[in-house]
Coordinates of C-alpha atoms in Angstrom, one line a residue:
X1 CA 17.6 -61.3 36.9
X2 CA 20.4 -58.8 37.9
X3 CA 21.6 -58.8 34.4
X4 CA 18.1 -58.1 32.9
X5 CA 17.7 -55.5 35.5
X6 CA 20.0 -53.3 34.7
X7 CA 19.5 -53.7 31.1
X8 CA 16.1 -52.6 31.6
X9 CA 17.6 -49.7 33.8
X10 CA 20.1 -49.1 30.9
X11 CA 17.5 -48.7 28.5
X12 CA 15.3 -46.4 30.4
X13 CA 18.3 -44.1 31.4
X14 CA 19.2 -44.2 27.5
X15 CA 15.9 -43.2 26.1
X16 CA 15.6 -40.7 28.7
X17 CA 18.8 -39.1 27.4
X18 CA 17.6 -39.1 23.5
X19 CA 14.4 -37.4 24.6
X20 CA 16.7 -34.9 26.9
X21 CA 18.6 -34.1 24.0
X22 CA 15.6 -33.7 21.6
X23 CA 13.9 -31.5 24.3
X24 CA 17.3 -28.4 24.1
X25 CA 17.4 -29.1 20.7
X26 CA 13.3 -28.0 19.9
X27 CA 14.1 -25.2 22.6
X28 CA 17.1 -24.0 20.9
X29 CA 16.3 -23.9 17.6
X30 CA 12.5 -22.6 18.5
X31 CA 14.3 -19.4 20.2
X32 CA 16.3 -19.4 17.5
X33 CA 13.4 -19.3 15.3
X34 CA 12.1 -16.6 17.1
X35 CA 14.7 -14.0 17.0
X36 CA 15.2 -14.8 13.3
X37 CA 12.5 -12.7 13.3
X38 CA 13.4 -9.7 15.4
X39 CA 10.9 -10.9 18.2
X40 CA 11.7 -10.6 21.8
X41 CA 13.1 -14.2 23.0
X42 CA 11.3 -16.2 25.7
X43 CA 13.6 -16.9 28.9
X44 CA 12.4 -18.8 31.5
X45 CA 11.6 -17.3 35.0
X46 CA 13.5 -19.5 37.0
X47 CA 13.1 -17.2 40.0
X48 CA 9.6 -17.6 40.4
X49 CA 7.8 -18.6 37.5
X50 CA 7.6 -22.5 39.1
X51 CA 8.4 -25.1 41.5
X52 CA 11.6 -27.2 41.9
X53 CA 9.3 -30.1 44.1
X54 CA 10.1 -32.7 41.6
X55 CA 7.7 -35.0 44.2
X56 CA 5.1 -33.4 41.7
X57 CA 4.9 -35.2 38.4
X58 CA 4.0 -31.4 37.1
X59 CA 5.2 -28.2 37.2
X60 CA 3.9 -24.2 36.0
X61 CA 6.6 -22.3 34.2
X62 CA 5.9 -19.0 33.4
X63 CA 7.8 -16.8 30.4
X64 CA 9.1 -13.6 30.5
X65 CA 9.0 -11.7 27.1
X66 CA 9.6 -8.1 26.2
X67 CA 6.3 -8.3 23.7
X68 CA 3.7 -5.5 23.7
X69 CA 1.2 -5.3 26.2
X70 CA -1.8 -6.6 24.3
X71 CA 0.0 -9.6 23.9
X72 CA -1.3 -12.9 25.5
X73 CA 1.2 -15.1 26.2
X74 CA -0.1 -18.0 28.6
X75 CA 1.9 -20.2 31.0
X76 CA 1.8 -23.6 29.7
X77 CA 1.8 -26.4 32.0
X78 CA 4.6 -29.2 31.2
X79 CA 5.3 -33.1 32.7
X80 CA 8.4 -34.0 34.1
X81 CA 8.7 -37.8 33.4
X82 CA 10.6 -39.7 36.6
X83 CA 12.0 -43.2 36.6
X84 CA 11.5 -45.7 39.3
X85 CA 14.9 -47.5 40.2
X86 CA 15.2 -50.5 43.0
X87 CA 17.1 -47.6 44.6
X88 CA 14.3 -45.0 44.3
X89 CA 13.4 -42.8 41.7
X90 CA 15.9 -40.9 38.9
X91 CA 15.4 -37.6 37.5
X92 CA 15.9 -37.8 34.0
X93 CA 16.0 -33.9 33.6
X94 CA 13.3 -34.0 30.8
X95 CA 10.0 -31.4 31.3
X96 CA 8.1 -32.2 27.7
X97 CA 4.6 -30.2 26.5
X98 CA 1.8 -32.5 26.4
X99 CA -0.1 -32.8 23.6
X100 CA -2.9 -30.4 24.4
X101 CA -0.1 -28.3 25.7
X102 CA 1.3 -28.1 22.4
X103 CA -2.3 -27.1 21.0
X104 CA -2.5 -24.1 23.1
X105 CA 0.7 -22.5 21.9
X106 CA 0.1 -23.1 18.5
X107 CA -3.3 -21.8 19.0
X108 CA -1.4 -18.9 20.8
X109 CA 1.4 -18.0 18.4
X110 CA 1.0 -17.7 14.6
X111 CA 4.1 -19.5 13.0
X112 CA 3.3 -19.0 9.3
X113 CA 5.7 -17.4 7.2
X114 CA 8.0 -18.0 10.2
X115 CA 6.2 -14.7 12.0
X116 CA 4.8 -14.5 15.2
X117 CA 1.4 -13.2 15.7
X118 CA 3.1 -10.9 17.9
X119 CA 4.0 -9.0 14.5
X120 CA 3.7 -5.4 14.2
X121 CA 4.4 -2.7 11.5
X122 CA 7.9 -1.5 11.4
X123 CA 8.0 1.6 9.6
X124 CA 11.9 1.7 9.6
X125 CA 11.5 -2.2 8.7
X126 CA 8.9 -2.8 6.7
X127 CA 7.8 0.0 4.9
X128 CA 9.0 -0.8 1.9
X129 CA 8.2 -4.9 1.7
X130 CA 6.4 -5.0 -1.1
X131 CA 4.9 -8.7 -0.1
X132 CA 3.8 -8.3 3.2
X133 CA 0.9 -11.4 3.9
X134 CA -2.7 -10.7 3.9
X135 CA -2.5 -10.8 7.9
X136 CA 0.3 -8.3 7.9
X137 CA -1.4 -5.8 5.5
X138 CA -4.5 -5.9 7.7
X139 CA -2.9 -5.9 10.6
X140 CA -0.4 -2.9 9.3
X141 CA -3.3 -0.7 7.5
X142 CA -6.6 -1.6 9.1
X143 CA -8.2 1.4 7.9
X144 CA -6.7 1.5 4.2
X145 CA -9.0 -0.1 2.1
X146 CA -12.2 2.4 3.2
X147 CA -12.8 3.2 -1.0
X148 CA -12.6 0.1 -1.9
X149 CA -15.4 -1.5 0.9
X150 CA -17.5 1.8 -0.5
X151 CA -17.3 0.8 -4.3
X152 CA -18.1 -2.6 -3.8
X153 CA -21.0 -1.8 -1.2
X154 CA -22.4 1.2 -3.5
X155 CA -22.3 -1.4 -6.3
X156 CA -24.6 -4.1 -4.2
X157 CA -26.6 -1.4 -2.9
X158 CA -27.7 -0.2 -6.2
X159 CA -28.7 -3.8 -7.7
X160 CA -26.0 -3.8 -10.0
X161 CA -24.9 -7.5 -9.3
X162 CA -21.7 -8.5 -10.0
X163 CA -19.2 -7.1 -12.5
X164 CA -19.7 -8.1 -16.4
X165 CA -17.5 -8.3 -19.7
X166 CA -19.4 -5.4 -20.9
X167 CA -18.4 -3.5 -17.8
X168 CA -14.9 -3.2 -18.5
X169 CA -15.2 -2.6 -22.4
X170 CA -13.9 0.4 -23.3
X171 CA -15.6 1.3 -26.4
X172 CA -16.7 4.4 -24.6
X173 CA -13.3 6.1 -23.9
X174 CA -10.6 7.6 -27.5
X175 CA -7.8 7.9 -25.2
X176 CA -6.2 6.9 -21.9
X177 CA -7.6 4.2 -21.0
X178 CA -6.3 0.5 -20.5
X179 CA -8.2 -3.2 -20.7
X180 CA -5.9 -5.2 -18.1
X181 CA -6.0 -9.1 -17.3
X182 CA -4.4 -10.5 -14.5
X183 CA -4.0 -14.5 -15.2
X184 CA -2.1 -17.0 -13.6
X185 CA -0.2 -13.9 -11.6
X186 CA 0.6 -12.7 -15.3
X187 CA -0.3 -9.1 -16.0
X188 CA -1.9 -8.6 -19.4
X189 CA -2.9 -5.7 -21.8
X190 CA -5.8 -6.4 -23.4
X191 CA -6.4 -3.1 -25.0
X192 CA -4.5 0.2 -25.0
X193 CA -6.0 3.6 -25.6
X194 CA -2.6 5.4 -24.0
X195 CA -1.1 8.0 -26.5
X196 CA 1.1 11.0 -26.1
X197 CA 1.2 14.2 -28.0
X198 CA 4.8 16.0 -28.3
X199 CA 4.8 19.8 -30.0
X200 CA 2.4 22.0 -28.1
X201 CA 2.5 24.5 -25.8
X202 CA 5.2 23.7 -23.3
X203 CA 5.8 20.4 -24.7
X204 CA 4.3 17.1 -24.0
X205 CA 0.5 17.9 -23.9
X206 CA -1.1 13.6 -23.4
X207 CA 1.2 11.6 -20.7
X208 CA -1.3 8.5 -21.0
X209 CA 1.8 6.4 -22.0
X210 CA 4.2 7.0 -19.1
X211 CA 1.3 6.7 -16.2
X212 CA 0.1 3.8 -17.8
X213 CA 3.5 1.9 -17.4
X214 CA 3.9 4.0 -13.9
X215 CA 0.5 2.2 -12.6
X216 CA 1.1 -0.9 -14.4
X217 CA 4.8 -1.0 -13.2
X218 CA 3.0 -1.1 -9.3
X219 CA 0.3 -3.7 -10.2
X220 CA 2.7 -5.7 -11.4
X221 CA 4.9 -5.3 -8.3
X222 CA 2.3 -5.9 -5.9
X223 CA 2.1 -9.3 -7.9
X224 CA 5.8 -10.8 -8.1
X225 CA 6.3 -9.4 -4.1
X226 CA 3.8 -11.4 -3.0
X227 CA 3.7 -15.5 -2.6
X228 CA 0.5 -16.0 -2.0
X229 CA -2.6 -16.4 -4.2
X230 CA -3.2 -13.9 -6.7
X231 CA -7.2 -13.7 -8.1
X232 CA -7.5 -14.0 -12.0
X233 CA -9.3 -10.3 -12.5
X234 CA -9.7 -8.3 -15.7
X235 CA -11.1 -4.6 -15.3
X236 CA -10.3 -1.4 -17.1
X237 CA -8.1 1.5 -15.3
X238 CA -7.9 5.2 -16.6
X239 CA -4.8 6.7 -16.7
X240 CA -6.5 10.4 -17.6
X241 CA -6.7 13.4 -14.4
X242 CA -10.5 13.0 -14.9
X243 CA -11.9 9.1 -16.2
X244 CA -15.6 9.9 -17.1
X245 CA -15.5 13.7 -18.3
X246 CA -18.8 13.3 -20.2
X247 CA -20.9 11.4 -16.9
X248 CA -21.4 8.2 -18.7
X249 CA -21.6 6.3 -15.6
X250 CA -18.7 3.4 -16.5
X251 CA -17.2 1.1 -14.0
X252 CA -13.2 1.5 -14.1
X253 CA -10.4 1.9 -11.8
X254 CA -9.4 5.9 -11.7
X255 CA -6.7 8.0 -9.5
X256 CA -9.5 10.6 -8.3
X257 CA -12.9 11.2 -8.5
X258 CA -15.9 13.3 -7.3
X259 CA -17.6 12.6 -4.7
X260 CA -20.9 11.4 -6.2
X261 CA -18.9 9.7 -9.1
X262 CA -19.4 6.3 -6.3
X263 CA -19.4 3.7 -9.7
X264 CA -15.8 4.8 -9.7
X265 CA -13.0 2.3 -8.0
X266 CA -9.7 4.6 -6.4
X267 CA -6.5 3.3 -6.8
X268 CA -3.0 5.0 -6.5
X269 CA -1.5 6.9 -8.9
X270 CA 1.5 6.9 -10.9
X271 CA 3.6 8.8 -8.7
X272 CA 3.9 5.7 -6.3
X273 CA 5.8 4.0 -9.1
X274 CA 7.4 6.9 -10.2
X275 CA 7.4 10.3 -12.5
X276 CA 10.3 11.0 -15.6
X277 CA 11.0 14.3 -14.4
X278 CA 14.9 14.2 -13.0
X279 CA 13.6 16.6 -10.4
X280 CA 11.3 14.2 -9.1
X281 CA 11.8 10.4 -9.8
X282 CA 10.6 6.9 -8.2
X283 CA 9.1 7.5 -5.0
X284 CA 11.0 5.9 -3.1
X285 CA 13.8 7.7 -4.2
X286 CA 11.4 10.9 -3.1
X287 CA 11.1 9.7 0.8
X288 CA 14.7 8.4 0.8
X289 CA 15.7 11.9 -0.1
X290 CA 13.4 13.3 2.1
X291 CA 15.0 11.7 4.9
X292 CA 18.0 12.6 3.8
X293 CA 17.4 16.0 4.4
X294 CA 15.1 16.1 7.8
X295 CA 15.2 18.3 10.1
X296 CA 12.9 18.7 13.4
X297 CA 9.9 20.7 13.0
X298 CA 11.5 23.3 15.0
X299 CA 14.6 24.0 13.0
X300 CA 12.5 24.3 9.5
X301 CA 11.6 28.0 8.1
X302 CA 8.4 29.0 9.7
X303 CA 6.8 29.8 6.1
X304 CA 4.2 28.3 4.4
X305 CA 5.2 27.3 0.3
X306 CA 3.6 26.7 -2.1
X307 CA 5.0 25.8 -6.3
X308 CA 2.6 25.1 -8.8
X309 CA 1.4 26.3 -12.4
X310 CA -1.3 28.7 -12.0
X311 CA -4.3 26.4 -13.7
X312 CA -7.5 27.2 -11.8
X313 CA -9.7 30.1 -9.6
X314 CA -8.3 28.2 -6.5
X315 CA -4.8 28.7 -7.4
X316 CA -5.4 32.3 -8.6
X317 CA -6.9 32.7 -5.4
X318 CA -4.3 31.7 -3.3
X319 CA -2.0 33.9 -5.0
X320 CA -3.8 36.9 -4.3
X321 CA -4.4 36.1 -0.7
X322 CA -0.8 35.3 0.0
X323 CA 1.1 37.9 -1.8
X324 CA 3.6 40.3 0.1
X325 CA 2.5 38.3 3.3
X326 CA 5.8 37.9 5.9
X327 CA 4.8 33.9 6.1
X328 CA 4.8 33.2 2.4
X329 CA 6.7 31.5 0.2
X330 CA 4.3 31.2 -2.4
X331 CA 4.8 31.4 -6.1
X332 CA 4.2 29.8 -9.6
X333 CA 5.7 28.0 -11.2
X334 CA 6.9 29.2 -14.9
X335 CA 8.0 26.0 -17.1
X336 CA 10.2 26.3 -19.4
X337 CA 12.1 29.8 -18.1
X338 CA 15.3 29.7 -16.2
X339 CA 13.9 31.5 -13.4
X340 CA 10.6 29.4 -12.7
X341 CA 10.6 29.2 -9.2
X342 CA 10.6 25.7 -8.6
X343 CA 11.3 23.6 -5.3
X344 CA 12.5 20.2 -5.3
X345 CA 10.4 17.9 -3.6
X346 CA 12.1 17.0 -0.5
X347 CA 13.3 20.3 0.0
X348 CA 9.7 21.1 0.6
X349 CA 10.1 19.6 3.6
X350 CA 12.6 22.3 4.9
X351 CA 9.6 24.5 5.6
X352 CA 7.0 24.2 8.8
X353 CA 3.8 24.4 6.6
X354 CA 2.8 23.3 3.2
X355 CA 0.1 24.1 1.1
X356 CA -1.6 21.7 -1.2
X357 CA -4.4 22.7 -3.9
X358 CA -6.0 20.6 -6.6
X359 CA -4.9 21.3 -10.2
X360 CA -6.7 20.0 -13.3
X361 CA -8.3 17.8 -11.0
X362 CA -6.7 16.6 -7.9
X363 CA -2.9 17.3 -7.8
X364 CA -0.7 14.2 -7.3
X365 CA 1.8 16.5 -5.1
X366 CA -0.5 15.7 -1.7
X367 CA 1.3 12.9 -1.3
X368 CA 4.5 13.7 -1.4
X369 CA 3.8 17.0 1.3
X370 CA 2.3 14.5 3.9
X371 CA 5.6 12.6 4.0
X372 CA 7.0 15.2 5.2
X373 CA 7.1 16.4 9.2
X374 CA 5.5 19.4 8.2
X375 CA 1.7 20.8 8.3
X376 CA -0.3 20.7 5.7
X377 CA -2.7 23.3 4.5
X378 CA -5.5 22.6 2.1
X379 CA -9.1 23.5 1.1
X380 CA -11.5 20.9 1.1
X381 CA -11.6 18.5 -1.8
X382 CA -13.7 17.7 -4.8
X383 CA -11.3 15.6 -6.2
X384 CA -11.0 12.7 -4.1
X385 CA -8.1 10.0 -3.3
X386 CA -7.9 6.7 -2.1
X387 CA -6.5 8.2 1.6
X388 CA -8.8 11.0 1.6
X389 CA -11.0 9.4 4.5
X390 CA -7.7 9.6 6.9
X391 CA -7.2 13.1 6.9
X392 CA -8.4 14.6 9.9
X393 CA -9.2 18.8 10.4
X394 CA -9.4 18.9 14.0
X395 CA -9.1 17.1 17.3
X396 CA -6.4 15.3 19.5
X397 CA -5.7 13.6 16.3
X398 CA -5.7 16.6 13.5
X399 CA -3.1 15.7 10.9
X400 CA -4.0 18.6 8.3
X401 CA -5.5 22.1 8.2
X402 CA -8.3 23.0 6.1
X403 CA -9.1 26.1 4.8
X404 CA -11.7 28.1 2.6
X405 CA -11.4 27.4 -0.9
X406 CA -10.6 30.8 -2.1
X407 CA -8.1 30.9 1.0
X408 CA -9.7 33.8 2.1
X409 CA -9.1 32.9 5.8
X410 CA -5.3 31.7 5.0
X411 CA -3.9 34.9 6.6
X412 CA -5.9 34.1 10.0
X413 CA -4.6 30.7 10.2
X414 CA -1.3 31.5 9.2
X415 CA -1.6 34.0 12.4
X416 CA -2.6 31.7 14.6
X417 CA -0.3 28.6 13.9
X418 CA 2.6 30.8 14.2
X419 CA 1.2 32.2 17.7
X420 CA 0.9 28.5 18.4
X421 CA 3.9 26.8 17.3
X422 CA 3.1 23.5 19.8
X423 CA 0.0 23.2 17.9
X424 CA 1.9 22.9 14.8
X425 CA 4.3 20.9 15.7
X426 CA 1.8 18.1 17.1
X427 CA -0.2 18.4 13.6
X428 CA 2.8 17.8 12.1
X429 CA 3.6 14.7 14.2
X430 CA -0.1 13.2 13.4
X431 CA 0.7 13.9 9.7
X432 CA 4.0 11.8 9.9
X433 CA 3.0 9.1 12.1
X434 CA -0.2 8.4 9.7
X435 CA 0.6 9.0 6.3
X436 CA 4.7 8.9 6.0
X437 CA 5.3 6.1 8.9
X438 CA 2.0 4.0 7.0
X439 CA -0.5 4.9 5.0
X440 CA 1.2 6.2 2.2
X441 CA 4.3 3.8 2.8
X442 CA 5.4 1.6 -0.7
X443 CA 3.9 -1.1 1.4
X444 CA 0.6 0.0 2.2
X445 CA 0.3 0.8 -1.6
X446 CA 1.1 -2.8 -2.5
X447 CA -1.2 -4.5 -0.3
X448 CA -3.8 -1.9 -1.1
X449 CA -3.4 -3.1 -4.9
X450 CA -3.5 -6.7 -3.8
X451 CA -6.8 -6.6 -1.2
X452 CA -8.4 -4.4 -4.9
X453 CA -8.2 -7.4 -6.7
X454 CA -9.5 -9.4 -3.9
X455 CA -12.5 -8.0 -3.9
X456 CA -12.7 -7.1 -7.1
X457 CA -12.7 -10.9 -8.1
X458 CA -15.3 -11.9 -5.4
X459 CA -18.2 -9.8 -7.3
X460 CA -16.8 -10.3 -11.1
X461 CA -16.9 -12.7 -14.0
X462 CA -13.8 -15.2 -14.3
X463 CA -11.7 -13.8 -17.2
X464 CA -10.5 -16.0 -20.3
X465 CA -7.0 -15.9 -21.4
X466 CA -7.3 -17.1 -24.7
X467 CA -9.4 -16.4 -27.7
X468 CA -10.2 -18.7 -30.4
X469 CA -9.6 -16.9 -34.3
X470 CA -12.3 -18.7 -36.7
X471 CA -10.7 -19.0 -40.5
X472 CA -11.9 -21.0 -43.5
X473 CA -9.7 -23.7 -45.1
X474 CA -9.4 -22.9 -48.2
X475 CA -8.9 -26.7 -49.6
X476 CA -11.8 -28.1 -47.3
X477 CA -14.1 -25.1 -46.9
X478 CA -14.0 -26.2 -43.0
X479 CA -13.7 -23.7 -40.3
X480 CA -10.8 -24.1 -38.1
X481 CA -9.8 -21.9 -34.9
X482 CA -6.5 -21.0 -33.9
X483 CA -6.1 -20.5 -30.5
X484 CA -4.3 -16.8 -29.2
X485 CA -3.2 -14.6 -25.8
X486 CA -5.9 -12.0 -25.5
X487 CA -3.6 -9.6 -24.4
X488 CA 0.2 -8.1 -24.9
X489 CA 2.4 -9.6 -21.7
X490 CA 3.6 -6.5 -19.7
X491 CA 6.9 -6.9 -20.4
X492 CA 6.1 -6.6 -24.0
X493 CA 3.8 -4.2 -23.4
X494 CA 6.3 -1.8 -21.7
X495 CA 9.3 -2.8 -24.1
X496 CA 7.6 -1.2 -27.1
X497 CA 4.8 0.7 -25.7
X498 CA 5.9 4.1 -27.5
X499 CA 7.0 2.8 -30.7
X500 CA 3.4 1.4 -30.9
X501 CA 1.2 4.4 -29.9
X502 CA 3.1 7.1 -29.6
X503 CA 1.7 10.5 -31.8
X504 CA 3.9 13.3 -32.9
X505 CA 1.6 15.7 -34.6
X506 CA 3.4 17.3 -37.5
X507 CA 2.7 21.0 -37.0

């Protein structure tokens, strides 16, 4: 009896110590887990976050954490397992989550992808992960996808139903305009009406070829970055300043557009990827170099500039207003002289304010100005972005200044911000903090690509990646199909994209 005793007691004691060990070990690596992932780590409040009566079979232990304050972190109640002995009772140092215990943190902490739901955008960390998850991107850049909610309601709205093979033809368009398949997470070309013109005035004249492997390069980016599920889509994109110049009404995926152009879908434009011109490049390359040079808002040259070719009444206008002024630094721009005036990007930034006008259409540089620190100035818009709706003219939360379009009030404003140089200062800050710190990160641009075709594929036919070619036997008489890719593989397409539709006109 005394021998089986004690064998019992030996047993009991032993699998105590197994589950002892298995309990440090889950706690270890779990914390360990955790600050993998740049999260707080969860020490326990010994000092008054429980009891040490271990008469009680359980005990509250609550956590300490540095996490934000909207975070909800409950205490979770654990058992602490005792051993009855012929002497009295052994502690076997073990305090196990029950079952439902376990339930509630799961239910509490998101542990996919290794991330807690704790999570939060990162600028300095994150904004340039090109695969954040679907719950990152929403979490990240709730309010980014405002166009693409519009097109898809407009489209329901007006009975269109979903999205046909006749929809994205593009029979209608000569030039600069692409068919695109997405299949499998392989990124097609099913057609290409992308040329470019070399010899007129001031050189190239047609730069459909270079934006279309600019926007293609990012589509395809936002694809290999990212894991997850990728829908099979096909649509048509324009790579022209202005899609539908003749109003004919056709669905396709454009850089800008007018206000009641709504059958129009936004997507960003080929500066996120990047532009040829040595004084510009990728755009990453733009904000690395733009924080490069920083400076605070106060040390930069209280003068509002401006570079740009004089195209249009608006820029004529601003000209005018701004000439001889003390606050300017406006001039145009004069390609091809040795003297043109121009600015390099970043070094736009040096200045306190910036002012951004529309050009053939809209002008791609309004992105790059609200990465800086800096305010901007602009008239009011009828060429529209995919960010438009998160520009704000006034308020708490202003991030840009908006003028007249003939900038016949520029002077007065000018006047005032510089009487007010707080005011600036705080615009500034908004501008930063929304469009250079997120909206207009490399990530947001990737998971605004990705959430496109997401919805895109919800109201839209399921694309074919093969075509059948139908050819008579000439033995049997028989018709026999051959089976083909509907589309060039981007690699291809990029590899000989201007040996195969390049133009040089000969004059």
């Amino acid at each position: 009896m005394v021998s089986s005793y004690y064998s019992r007691r030996s047993t009991l004691v032993g699998l105590a110590s197994i589950v002892a060990l298995i309990l440090v070990s889950f706690a270890f690596l779990y914390n360990r887990r955790v600050d993998d992932f740049s999260q707080p780590s969860f020490p326990y409040n010994s000092g008054h976050g429980g009891t040490d009566h271990y008469a009680n079979t359980e005990v509250e232990s609550s956590l300490e954490t540095d996490l934000p304050e909207d975070t909800v972190v409950k205490p979770v109640t654990v058992t602490k397992t005792v051993i009855q002995t012929a002497t009295g009772t052994a502690d076997a140092s073990l305090a196990l989550p029950t079952g439902a215990d376990l339930t509630e943190i799961c239910a509490s902490t998101d542990l996919k992808n290794g991330a807690a739901r704790s999570w939060k955008f990162d600028p300095a960390r994150d904004s340039v992960n090109y695969g954040l998850d679907d719950e990152q991107c929403n979490s990240a850049f709730p309010d980014l996808y405002h166009e693409i909610d519009r097109a898809r309601k407009w489209r329901m709205d007006e009975g269109k139903g979903n999205i046909t093979e006749e929809d994205v033809d593009i029979g209608w368009r000569e030039f600069g305009v692409l068919r695109v398949l997405i299949y499998d997470r392989q990124l097609f070309i099913v057609e290409s009406k992308c040329i470019e013109v070399h010899g007129g005035q001031g050189g190239v004249i047609r730069y459909d070829i270079r934006r279309a492997i600019a926007m293609l390069g990012s589509i395809h980016r936002a694809i290999t970055a990212f894991p997850g599920k990728i829908p099979n889509i096909e649509f048509s994109m324009s790579v022209e300043d202005i899609a539908d110049e003749e109003n004919q009404r056709h669905t396709v995926w454009t850089m800008t557009r007018r206000d009641y152009e709504s059958y129009q879908w936004l997507v960003p434009d080929f500066g996120y990827w990047s532009w040829d011109m040595d004084m510009l490049g990728s755009y990453q390359q733009v904000r690395q170099e733009m924080a490069d040079k920083a400076v605070p808002f106060e040390q930069k040259k209280p003068t509002a500039l401006w570079r740009g070719a004089n195209l249009n009444k608006i820029r004529s206008d601003l000209l005018n207003v701004s000439a001889n002024k003390p606050w300017s630094e406006v001039e145009e721009v004069h390609w091809g002289k040795p003297n043109n005036h121009f600015v390099r990007m970043a070094d736009h930034c040096l200045h306190q304010y910036l002012i951004q006008t529309e050009g053939n259409s809209y002008s791609g540089r309004g992105k790059y100005l609200l990465n800086c620190n800096s305010v901007v100035i602009m008239h009011k818009r009828m060429w529209l972005e995919n960010f438009e709706h998160l520009m704000i003219g006034e308020g708490p939360n202003q991030n840009v200044v908006f003028v007249r379009d003939d900038f016949a009030d520029l002077p007065e404003v000018m006047d005032a911000l510089l009487k007010e140089p707080t005011k600036g200062r705080k615009i500034a800050e908004n501008a930063a903090k929304t469009f250079r710190d997120r909206y207009l990160t490399p990530a947001a641009q990737a998971c605004y690509w990705r959430r496109l075709f997401k919805t895109w594929s919800e109201i839209s036919f399921e694309p074919k990646l093969y075509d059948d070619d139908w050819k008579e036997d000439p033995e049997t008489g028989e018709y026999k199909a051959t089976r083909r890719f509907r589309g060039v593989p981007y690699e291809t397409y990029i590899t000989n994209a201007y040996d195969r539709y390049i133009t040089v006109p000969t004059e």
